[in-house]
């Protein structure tokens, strides 16, 4: 009986040290989100050296300085306050879903600008970003999202079970997921 009691903690320690590491989680979904920044042409004010103003700048005021405070120019320099059209992010158009639905970029309706006012108010498409994530859940209800490259995301089944490392703060180490399966090769594919 004493040997059985003594072997219990030793066995538990051996499983803890040598057994599979990480927390068992279930992949409950594969989600995607695609975003496009929509920029609007607006009239903004700024200041700078008069000989470096944007081509479309309208000078509001000028003043001469005895010297450049930054020390980059010698002698007297002319400094201007101006107004100029600039492209600024107005909002982010977004589409999202989960596999097996195909990821589709949003199609925002862009406003035309006012041709009499240097195109002010016109909108254009800006930077695009894509996010592909695995939604993981442990049996105790804790949940995590792990961002993946498109290739890794596509290489994973719709649902799966993994072991993932979770730190003492409850943060999952997504890099500890096993690698995704390579894409299937059909007959006649190049090797």
PDB file of N, CA and C in Angstrom, residues 8 18 22 28 31 40 74 87 91 100-101 108 117-118 125 149 163 165-167 176 181-182:
ATOM      1  N   UNK A   8       1.995   7.157  -6.786  1.00  0.00           N
ATOM      2  CA  UNK A   8       0.984   8.086  -7.335  1.00  0.00           C
ATOM      3  C   UNK A   8       1.574   9.461  -7.626  1.00  0.00           C
ATOM      4  N   UNK A  18       7.083  14.770 -18.478  1.00  0.00           N
ATOM      5  CA  UNK A  18       7.366  14.115 -19.756  1.00  0.00           C
ATOM      6  C   UNK A  18       6.152  13.970 -20.670  1.00  0.00           C
ATOM      7  N   UNK A  22       0.824  21.582 -22.750  1.00  0.00           N
ATOM      8  CA  UNK A  22      -0.209  22.482 -23.230  1.00  0.00           C
ATOM      9  C   UNK A  22      -1.600  22.092 -22.762  1.00  0.00           C
ATOM     10  N   UNK A  28     -13.233  25.897 -32.678  1.00  0.00           N
ATOM     11  CA  UNK A  28     -14.681  25.925 -32.893  1.00  0.00           C
ATOM     12  C   UNK A  28     -15.069  26.668 -34.162  1.00  0.00           C
ATOM     13  N   UNK A  31     -12.435  32.129 -38.651  1.00  0.00           N
ATOM     14  CA  UNK A  31     -13.070  33.387 -39.032  1.00  0.00           C
ATOM     15  C   UNK A  31     -12.145  34.231 -39.901  1.00  0.00           C
ATOM     16  N   UNK A  40     -10.825  60.452 -47.400  1.00  0.00           N
ATOM     17  CA  UNK A  40     -11.579  61.591 -47.923  1.00  0.00           C
ATOM     18  C   UNK A  40     -10.623  62.770 -48.102  1.00  0.00           C
ATOM     19  N   UNK A  74      20.865  78.274 -43.135  1.00  0.00           N
ATOM     20  CA  UNK A  74      21.618  79.433 -42.644  1.00  0.00           C
ATOM     21  C   UNK A  74      20.943  80.710 -43.120  1.00  0.00           C
ATOM     22  N   UNK A  87      -5.379  63.927 -48.151  1.00  0.00           N
ATOM     23  CA  UNK A  87      -6.150  62.694 -48.024  1.00  0.00           C
ATOM     24  C   UNK A  87      -6.027  62.213 -46.586  1.00  0.00           C
ATOM     25  N   UNK A  91     -13.112  56.510 -42.715  1.00  0.00           N
ATOM     26  CA  UNK A  91     -13.669  55.362 -42.004  1.00  0.00           C
ATOM     27  C   UNK A  91     -13.057  54.092 -42.571  1.00  0.00           C
ATOM     28  N   UNK A 100     -17.180  27.881 -43.922  1.00  0.00           N
ATOM     29  CA  UNK A 100     -16.683  27.759 -45.290  1.00  0.00           C
ATOM     30  C   UNK A 100     -17.038  28.942 -46.198  1.00  0.00           C
ATOM     31  N   UNK A 101     -17.686  29.985 -45.684  1.00  0.00           N
ATOM     32  CA  UNK A 101     -18.011  31.147 -46.531  1.00  0.00           C
ATOM     33  C   UNK A 101     -16.718  31.776 -47.047  1.00  0.00           C
ATOM     34  N   UNK A 108     -17.302  49.518 -50.553  1.00  0.00           N
ATOM     35  CA  UNK A 108     -17.881  50.791 -50.110  1.00  0.00           C
ATOM     36  C   UNK A 108     -18.247  51.676 -51.305  1.00  0.00           C
ATOM     37  N   UNK A 117     -14.032  72.942 -55.927  1.00  0.00           N
ATOM     38  CA  UNK A 117     -13.263  73.152 -54.691  1.00  0.00           C
ATOM     39  C   UNK A 117     -12.109  72.156 -54.590  1.00  0.00           C
ATOM     40  N   UNK A 118     -11.374  71.964 -55.664  1.00  0.00           N
ATOM     41  CA  UNK A 118     -10.191  71.083 -55.708  1.00  0.00           C
ATOM     42  C   UNK A 118     -10.528  69.641 -55.327  1.00  0.00           C
ATOM     43  N   UNK A 125     -10.207  54.590 -52.129  1.00  0.00           N
ATOM     44  CA  UNK A 125      -9.813  53.435 -51.334  1.00  0.00           C
ATOM     45  C   UNK A 125      -8.364  53.585 -50.899  1.00  0.00           C
ATOM     46  N   UNK A 149      -1.577  33.061 -40.988  1.00  0.00           N
ATOM     47  CA  UNK A 149      -1.389  33.497 -42.371  1.00  0.00           C
ATOM     48  C   UNK A 149      -2.513  32.855 -43.179  1.00  0.00           C
ATOM     49  N   UNK A 163      -3.360  21.004 -28.738  1.00  0.00           N
ATOM     50  CA  UNK A 163      -2.802  21.400 -27.443  1.00  0.00           C
ATOM     51  C   UNK A 163      -2.105  22.726 -27.694  1.00  0.00           C
ATOM     52  N   UNK A 165      -0.027  26.090 -25.673  1.00  0.00           N
ATOM     53  CA  UNK A 165       0.592  26.595 -24.449  1.00  0.00           C
ATOM     54  C   UNK A 165      -0.172  27.835 -23.979  1.00  0.00           C
ATOM     55  N   UNK A 166      -0.463  27.869 -22.682  1.00  0.00           N
ATOM     56  CA  UNK A 166      -1.142  29.014 -22.079  1.00  0.00           C
ATOM     57  C   UNK A 166      -0.289  29.461 -20.901  1.00  0.00           C
ATOM     58  N   UNK A 167       0.054  30.766 -20.871  1.00  0.00           N
ATOM     59  CA  UNK A 167       0.921  31.242 -19.787  1.00  0.00           C
ATOM     60  C   UNK A 167       0.125  31.441 -18.495  1.00  0.00           C
ATOM     61  N   UNK A 176       2.479  27.958 -30.549  1.00  0.00           N
ATOM     62  CA  UNK A 176       2.623  26.576 -30.080  1.00  0.00           C
ATOM     63  C   UNK A 176       1.637  25.622 -30.756  1.00  0.00           C
ATOM     64  N   UNK A 181      -1.754  21.497 -42.043  1.00  0.00           N
ATOM     65  CA  UNK A 181      -1.483  20.457 -43.051  1.00  0.00           C
ATOM     66  C   UNK A 181      -1.140  21.132 -44.363  1.00  0.00           C
ATOM     67  N   UNK A 182      -0.183  20.590 -45.110  1.00  0.00           N
ATOM     68  CA  UNK A 182       0.121  21.184 -46.422  1.00  0.00           C
ATOM     69  C   UNK A 182      -1.079  21.010 -47.344  1.00  0.00           C
TER      70      UNK A 182
END
